[in-house]
Coordinates of N, CA and C in Angstrom, one line a residue:
Chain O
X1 N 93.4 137.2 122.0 CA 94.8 137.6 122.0 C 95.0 138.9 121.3
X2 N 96.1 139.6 121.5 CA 96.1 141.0 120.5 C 96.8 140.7 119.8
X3 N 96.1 141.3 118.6 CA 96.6 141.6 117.4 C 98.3 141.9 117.1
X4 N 98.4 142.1 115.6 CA 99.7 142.9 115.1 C 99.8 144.7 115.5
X5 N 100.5 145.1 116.0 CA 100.2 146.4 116.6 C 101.5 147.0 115.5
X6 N 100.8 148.1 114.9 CA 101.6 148.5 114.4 C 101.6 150.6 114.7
X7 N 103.3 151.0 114.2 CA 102.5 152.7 114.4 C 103.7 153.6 113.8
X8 N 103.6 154.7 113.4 CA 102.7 155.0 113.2 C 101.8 154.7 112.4
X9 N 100.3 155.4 112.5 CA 99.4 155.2 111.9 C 99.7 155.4 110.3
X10 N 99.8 156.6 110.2 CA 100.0 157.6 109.1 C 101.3 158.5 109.1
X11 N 101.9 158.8 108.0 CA 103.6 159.6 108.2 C 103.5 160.3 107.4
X12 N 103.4 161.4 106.8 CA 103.9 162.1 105.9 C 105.1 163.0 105.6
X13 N 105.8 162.7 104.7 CA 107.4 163.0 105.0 C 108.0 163.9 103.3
X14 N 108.7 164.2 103.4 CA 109.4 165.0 101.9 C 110.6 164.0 101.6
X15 N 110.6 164.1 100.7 CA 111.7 163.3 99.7 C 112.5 163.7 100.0
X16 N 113.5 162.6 100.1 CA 115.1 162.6 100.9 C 115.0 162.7 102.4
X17 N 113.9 162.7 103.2 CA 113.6 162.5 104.2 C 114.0 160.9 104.7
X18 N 114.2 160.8 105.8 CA 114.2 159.6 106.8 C 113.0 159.1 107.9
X19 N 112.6 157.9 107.6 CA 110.9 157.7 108.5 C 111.5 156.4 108.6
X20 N 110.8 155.3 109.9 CA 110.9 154.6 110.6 C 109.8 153.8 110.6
X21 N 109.6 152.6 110.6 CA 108.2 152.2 110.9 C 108.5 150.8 112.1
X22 N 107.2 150.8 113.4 CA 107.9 149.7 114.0 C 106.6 148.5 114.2
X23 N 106.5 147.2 114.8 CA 105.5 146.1 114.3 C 106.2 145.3 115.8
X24 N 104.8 145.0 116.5 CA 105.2 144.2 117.7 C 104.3 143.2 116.8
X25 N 104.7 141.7 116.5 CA 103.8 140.9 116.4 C 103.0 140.1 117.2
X26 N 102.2 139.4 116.8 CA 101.5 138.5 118.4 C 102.4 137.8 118.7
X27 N 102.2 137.9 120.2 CA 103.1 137.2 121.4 C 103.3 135.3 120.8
X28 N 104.2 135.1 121.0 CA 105.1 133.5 120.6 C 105.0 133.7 119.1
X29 N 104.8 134.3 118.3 CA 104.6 134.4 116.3 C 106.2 134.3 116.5
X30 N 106.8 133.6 115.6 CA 108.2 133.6 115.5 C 108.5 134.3 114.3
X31 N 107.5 133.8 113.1 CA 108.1 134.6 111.6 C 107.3 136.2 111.6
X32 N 107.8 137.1 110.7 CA 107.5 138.2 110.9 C 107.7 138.8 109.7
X33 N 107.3 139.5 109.0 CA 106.7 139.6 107.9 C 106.6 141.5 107.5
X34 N 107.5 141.8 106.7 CA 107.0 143.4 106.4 C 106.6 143.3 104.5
X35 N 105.3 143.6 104.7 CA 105.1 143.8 103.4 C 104.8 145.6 102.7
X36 N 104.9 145.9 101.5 CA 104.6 147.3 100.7 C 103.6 146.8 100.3
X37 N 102.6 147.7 100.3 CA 101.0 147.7 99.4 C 101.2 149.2 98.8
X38 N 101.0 149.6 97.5 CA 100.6 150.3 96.5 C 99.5 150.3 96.4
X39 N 99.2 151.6 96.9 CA 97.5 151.4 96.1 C 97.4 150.9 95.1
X40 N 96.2 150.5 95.0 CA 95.2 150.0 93.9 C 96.2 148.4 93.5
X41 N 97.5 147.8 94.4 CA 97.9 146.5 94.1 C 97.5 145.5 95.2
X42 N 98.0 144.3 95.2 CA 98.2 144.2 96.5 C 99.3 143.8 97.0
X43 N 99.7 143.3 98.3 CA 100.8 144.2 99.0 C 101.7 142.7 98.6
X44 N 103.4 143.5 98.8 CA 104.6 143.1 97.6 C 105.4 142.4 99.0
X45 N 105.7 141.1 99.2 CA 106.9 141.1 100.4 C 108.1 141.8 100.0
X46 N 108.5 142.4 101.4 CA 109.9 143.3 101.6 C 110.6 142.4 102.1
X47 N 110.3 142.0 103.7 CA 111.1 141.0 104.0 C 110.5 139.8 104.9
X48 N 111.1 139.4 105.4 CA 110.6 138.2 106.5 C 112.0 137.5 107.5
X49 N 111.7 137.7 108.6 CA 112.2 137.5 109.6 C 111.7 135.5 110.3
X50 N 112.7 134.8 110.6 CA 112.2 133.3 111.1 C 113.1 134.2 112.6
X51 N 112.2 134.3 113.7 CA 112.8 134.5 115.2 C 113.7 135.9 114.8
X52 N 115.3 135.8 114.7 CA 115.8 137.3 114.6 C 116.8 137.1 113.1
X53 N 116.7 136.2 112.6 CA 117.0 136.2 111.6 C 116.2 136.7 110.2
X54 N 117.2 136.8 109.3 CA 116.0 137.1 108.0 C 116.2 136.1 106.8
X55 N 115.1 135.7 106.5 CA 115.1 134.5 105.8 C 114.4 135.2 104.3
X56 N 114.2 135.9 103.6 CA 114.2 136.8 102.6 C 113.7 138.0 102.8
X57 N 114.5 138.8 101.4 CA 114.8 139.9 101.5 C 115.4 140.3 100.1
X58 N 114.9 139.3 99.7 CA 114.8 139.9 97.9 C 114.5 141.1 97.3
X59 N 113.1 140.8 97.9 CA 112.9 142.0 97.1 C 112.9 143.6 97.8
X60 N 113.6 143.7 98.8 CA 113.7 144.8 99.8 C 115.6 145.4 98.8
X61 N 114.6 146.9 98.8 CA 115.3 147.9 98.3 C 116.6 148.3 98.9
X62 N 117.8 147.3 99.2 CA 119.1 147.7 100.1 C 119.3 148.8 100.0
X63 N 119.7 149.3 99.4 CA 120.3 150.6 99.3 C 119.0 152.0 100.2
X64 N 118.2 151.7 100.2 CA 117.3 152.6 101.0 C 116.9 151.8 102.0
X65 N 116.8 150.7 101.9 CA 115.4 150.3 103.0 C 115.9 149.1 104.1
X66 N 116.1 149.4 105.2 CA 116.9 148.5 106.1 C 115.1 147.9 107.1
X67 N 115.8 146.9 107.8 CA 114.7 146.4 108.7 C 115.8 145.5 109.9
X68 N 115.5 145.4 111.1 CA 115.6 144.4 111.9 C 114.5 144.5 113.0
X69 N 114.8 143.1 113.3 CA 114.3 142.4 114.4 C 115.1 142.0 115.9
X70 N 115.4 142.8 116.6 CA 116.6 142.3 117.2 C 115.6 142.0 118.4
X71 N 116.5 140.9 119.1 CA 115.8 139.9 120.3 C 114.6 138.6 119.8
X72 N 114.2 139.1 118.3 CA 113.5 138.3 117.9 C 111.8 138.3 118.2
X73 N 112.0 139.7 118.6 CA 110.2 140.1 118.8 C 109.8 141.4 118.1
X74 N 109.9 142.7 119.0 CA 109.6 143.8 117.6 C 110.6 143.9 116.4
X75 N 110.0 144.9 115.5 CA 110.7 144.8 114.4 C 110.7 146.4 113.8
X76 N 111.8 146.7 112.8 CA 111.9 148.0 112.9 C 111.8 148.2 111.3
X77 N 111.3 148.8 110.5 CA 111.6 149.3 109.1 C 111.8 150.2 109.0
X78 N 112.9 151.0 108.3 CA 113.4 152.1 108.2 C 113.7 152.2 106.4
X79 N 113.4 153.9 106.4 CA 113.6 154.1 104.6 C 114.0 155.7 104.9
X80 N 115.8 155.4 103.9 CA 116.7 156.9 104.4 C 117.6 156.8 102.7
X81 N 117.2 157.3 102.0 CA 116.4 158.5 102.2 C 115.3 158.1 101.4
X82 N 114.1 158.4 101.5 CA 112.3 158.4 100.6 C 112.4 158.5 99.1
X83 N 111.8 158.2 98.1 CA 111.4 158.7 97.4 C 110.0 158.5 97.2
X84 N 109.6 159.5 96.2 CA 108.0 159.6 96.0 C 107.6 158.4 95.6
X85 N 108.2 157.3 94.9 CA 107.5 155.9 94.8 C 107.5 154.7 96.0
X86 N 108.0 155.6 97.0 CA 107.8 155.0 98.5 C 106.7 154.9 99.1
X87 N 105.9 155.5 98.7 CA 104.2 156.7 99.4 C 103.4 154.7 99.3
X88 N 103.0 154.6 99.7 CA 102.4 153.2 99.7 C 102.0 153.1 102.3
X89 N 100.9 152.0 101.5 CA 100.9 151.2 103.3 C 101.8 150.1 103.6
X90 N 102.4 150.3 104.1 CA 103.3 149.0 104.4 C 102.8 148.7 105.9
X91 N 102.4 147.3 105.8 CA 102.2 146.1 106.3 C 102.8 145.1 107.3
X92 N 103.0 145.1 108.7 CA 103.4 144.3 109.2 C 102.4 143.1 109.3
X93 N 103.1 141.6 109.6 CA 102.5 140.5 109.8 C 103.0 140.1 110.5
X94 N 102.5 138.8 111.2 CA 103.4 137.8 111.9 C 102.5 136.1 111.9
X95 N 102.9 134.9 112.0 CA 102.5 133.6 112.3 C 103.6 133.0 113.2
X96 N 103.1 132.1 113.1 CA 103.4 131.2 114.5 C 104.7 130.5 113.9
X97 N 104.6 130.1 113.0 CA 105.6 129.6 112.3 C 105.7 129.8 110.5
X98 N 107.2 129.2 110.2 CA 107.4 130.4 108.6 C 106.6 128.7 107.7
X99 N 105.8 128.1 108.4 CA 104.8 127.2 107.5 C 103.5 127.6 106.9
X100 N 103.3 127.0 106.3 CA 102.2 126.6 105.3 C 101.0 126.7 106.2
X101 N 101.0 125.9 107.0 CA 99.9 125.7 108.0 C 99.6 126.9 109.0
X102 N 100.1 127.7 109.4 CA 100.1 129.0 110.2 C 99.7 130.2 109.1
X103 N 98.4 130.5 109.0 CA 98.3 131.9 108.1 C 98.7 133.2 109.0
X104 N 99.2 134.5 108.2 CA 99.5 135.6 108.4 C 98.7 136.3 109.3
X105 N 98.7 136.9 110.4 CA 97.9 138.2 110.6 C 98.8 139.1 110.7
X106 N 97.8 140.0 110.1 CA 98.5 142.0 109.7 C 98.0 142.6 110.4
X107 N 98.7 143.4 110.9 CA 98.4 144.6 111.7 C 97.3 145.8 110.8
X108 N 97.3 146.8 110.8 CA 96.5 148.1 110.4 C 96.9 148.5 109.4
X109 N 98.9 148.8 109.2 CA 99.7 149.0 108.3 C 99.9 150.7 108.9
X110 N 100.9 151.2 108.4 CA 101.6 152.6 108.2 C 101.2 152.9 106.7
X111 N 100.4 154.5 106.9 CA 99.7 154.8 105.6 C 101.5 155.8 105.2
X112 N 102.2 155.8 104.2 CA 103.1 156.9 104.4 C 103.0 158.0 102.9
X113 N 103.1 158.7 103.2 CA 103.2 159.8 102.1 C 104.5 160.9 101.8
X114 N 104.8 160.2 100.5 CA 106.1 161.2 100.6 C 105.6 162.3 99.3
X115 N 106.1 163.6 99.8 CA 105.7 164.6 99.2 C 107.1 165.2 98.7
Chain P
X1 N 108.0 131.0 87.9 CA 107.7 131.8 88.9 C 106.0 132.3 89.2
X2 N 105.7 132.3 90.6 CA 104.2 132.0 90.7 C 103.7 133.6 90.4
X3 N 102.3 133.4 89.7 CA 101.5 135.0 89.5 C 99.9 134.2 89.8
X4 N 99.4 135.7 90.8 CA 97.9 135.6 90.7 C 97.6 136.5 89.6
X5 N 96.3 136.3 89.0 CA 95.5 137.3 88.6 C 94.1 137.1 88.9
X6 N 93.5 138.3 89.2 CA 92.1 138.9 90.1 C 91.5 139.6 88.7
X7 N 91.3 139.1 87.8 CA 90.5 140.4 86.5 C 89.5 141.2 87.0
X8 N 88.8 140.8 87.8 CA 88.1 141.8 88.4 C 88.4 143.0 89.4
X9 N 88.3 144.5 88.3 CA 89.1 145.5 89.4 C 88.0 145.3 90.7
X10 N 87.0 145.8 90.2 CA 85.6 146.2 91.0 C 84.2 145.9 90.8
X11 N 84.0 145.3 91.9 CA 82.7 145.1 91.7 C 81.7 145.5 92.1
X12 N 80.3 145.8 92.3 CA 79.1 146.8 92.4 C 77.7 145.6 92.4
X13 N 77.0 145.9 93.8 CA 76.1 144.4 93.5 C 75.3 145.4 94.8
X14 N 74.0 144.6 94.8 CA 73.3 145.4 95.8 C 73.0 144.2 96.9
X15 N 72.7 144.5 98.0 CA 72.7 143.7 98.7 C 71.5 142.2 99.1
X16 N 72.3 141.4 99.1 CA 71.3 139.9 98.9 C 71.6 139.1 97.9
X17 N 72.1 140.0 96.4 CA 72.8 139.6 95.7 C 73.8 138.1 95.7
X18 N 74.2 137.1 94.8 CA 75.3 136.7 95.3 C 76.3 137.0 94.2
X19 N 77.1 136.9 94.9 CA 78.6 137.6 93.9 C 79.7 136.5 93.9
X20 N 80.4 136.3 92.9 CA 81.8 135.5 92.4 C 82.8 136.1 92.0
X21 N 83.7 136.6 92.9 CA 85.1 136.8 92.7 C 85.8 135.5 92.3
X22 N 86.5 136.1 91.0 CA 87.4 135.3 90.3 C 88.7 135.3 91.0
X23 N 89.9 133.8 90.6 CA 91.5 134.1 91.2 C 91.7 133.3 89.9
X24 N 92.8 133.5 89.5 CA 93.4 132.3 88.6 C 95.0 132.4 88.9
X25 N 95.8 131.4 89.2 CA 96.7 131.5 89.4 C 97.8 130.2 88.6
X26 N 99.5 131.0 88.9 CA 99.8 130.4 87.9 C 101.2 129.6 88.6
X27 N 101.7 128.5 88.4 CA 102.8 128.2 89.0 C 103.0 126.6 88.9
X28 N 104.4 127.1 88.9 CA 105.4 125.5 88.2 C 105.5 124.5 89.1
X29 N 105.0 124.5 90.6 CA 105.0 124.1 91.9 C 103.8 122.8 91.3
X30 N 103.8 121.6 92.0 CA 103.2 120.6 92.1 C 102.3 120.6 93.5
X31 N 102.9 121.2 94.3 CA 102.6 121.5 95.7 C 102.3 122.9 96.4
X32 N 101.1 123.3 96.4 CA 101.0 124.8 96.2 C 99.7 125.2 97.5
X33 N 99.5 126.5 97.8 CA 99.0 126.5 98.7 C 97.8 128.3 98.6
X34 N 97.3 128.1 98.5 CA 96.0 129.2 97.8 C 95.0 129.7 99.1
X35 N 95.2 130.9 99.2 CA 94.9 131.8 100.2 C 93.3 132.8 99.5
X36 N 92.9 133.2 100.5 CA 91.7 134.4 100.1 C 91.7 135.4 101.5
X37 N 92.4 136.6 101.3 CA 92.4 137.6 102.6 C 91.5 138.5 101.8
X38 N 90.7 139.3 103.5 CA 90.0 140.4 103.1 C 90.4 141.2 103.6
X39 N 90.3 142.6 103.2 CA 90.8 143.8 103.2 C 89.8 144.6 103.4
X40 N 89.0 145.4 105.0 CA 87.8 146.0 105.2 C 88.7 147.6 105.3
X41 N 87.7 148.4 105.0 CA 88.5 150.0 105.4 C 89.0 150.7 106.4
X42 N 89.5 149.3 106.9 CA 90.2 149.8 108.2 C 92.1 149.4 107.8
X43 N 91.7 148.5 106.9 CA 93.2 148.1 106.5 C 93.6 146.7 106.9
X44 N 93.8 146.0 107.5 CA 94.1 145.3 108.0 C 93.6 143.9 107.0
X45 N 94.4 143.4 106.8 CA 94.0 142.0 105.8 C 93.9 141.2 107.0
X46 N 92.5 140.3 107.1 CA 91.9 139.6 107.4 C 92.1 138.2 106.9
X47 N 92.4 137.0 107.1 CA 93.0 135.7 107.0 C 91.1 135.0 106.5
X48 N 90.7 134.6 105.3 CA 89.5 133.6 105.6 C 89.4 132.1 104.8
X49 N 90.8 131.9 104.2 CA 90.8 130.4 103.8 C 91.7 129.9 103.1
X50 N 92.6 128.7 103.5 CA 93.9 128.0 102.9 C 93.0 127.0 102.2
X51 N 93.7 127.0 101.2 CA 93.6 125.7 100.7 C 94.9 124.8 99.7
X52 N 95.4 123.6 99.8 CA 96.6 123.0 99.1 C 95.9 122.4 98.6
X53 N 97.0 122.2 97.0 CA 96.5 121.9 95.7 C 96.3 120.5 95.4
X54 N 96.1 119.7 96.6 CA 96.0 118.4 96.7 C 94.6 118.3 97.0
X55 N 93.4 118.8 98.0 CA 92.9 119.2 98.7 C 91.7 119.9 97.2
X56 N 91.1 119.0 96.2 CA 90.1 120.1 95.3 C 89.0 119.8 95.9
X57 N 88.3 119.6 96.9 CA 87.0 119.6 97.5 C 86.6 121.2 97.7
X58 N 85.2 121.5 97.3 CA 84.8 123.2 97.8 C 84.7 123.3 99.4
X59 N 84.6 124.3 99.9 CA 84.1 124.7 100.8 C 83.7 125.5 101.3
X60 N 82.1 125.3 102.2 CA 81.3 126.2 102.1 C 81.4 126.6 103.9
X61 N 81.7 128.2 104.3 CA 81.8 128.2 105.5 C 80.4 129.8 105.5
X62 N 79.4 129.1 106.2 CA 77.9 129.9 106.4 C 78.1 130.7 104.8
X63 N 78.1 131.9 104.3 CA 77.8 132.3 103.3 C 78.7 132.8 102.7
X64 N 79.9 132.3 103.2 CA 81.0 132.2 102.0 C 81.3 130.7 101.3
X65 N 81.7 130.4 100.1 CA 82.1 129.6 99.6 C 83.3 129.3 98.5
X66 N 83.9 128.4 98.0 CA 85.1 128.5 97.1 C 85.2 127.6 96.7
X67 N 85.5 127.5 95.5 CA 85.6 126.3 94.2 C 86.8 126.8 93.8
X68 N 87.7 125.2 94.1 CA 89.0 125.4 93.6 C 89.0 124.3 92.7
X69 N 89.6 124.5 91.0 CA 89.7 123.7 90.1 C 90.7 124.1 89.2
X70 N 92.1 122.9 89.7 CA 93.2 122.7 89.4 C 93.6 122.7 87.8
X71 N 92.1 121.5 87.3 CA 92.2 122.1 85.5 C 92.2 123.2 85.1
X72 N 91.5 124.6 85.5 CA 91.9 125.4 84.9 C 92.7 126.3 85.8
X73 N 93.4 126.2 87.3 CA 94.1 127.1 87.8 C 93.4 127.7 88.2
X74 N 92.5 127.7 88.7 CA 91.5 129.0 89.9 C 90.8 128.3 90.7
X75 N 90.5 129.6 91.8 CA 90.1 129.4 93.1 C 89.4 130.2 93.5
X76 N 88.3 130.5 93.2 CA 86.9 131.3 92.9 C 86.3 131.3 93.9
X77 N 85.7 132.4 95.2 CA 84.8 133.0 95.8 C 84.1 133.5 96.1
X78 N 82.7 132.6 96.0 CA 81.3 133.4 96.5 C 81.0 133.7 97.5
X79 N 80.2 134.9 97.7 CA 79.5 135.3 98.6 C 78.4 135.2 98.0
X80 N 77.3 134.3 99.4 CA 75.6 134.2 98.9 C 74.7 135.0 99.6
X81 N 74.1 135.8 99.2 CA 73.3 137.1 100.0 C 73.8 137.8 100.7
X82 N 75.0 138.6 99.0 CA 76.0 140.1 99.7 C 75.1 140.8 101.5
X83 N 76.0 141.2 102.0 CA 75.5 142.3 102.8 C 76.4 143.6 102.8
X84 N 75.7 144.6 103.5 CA 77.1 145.2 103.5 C 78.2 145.7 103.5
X85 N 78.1 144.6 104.9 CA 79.2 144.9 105.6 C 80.6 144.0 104.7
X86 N 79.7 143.3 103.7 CA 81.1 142.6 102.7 C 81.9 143.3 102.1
X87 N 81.6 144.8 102.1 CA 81.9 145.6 100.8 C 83.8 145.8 101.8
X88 N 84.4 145.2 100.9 CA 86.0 145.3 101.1 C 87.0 145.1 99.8
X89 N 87.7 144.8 99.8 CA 89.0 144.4 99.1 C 89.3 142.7 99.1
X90 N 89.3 142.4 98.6 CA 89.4 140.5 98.7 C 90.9 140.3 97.7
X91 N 91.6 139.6 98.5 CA 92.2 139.1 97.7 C 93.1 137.9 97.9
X92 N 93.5 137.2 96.4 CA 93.5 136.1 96.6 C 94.8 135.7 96.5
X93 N 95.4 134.6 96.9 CA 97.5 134.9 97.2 C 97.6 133.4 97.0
X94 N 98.8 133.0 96.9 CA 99.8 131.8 96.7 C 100.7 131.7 97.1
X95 N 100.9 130.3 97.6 CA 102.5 130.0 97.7 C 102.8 128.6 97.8
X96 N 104.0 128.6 97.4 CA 104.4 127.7 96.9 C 105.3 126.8 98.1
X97 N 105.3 125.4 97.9 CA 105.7 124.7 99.2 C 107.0 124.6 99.7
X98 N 108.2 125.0 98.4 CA 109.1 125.2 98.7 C 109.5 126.5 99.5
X99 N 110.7 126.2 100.4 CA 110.9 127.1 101.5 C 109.8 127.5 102.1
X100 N 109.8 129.2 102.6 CA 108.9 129.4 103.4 C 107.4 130.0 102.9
X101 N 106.6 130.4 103.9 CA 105.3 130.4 103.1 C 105.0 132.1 102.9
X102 N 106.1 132.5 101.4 CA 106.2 133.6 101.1 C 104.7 133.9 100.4
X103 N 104.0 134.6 100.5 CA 102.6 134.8 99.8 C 102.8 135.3 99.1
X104 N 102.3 135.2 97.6 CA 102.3 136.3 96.5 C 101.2 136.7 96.1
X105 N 100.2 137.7 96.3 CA 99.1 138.7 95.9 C 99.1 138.7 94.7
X106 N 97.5 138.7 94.5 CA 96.5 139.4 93.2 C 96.8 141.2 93.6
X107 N 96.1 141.6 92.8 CA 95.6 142.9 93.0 C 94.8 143.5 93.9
X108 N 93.8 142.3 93.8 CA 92.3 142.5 94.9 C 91.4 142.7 94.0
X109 N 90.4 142.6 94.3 CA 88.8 142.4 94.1 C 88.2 143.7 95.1
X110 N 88.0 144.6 94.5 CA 87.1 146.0 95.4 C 85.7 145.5 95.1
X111 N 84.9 145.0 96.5 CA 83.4 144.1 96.5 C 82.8 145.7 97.3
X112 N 81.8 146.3 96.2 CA 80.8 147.5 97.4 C 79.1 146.8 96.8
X113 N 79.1 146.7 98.4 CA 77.8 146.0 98.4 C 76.8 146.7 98.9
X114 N 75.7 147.7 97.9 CA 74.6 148.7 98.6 C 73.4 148.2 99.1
X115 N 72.7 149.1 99.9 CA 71.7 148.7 100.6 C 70.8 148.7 99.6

């Protein structure tokens, strides 16, 4: 089956800048998964999507950092405006279901750099 | 509220070697569910073992293995006759049974395994 496709690869953008990130998960995955990775941590949930809904989103930055899922298959992350402690990989995932029993697969991730 | 810790930033072993990445994890949950993803240089976290906190039997899959022991909170992973191609990022995650299966990350384990 294919993978989490994610793209871009790599972004490099200036502070107060606007960047987009988008995540097709594997075909029937219903939950959907955007996580932040900081180097040298490892990667922090932003949000999570069950079908086109979002079922947390705690820890996702409102005021900068939006995401949907509309139709319930790709998914879109967006950060308007950047700041330099944005610069991290962020991680799409997806499973079959938002259970226990379904583990995650990740896509490649968006390397982004804000300067 | 659940925390991994990975004490080990990095580790250095030559190959054939076997190596023990540490996890110790912490959480108020009765019902809990303990993960080990790997991380090769392409990025993409790699899915290689659930295990629930009901469930303390090891298991050994070809030359990986994992000892999970609830007395002291850890879930420890060997590799028996490193190879190269091990050398990645390992890391070890949780979650808890309530709601959905939000994962929460160690730091990682950087495994470089030389010829």
């Amino acid at each position: 089956e294919a993978g989490v496709a994610q793209s871009p690869r790599y972004k490099i953008i200036e502070k107060r800048q606007s960047v987009a990130f988008w995540c097709n998960p594997i075909s029937g995955h219903a939950t959907l998964y955007w996580y932040q990775q900081i180097l040298g941590q490892g990667p922090k949930l932003l949000i999570q999507f069950q079908n086109n809904g979002v079922v947390d989103d705690s820890q996702l930055p409102k005021d900068r950092f939006s995401a949907e899922r509309l139709k319930g298959v790709d998914s879109t992350l967006k950060i308007q405006p950047a700041k330099l402690e944005d610069s991290a990989v962020y991680l799409c995932a997806s499973s079959t279901s938002g259970t226990h029993n379904s583990p995650l697969h990740f896509g490649n991730g968006t390397r982004l750099t804000v300067t | 509220a659940q925390k991994v810790t990975q004490a080990q930033t990095e580790i250095s072993v030559v190959e054939k070697e076997d190596v023990t990445l540490d996890c110790v994890y912490e959480t108020r949950d009765t019902t809990y569910y303990l993960f080990w993803y790997k991380q090769p240089p392409s990025g993409e976290l790699v899915f290689l073992i659930r295990r629930n906190s009901f469930d303390e039997q090891n298991e050994i899959s070809g030359r990986y293995s994992w000892n999970f022991q609830k007395s002291t909170s850890s879930f420890n992973f060997t590799i028996t006759a490193s190879q190269v191609v091990d050398s990645a990022v390992y890391f070890c995650a949780l979650s808890e049974a309530a709601g959905y299966s939000t994962l929460t990350f160690g730091k990682g384990t950087m495994l470089l395994v030389s010829p």
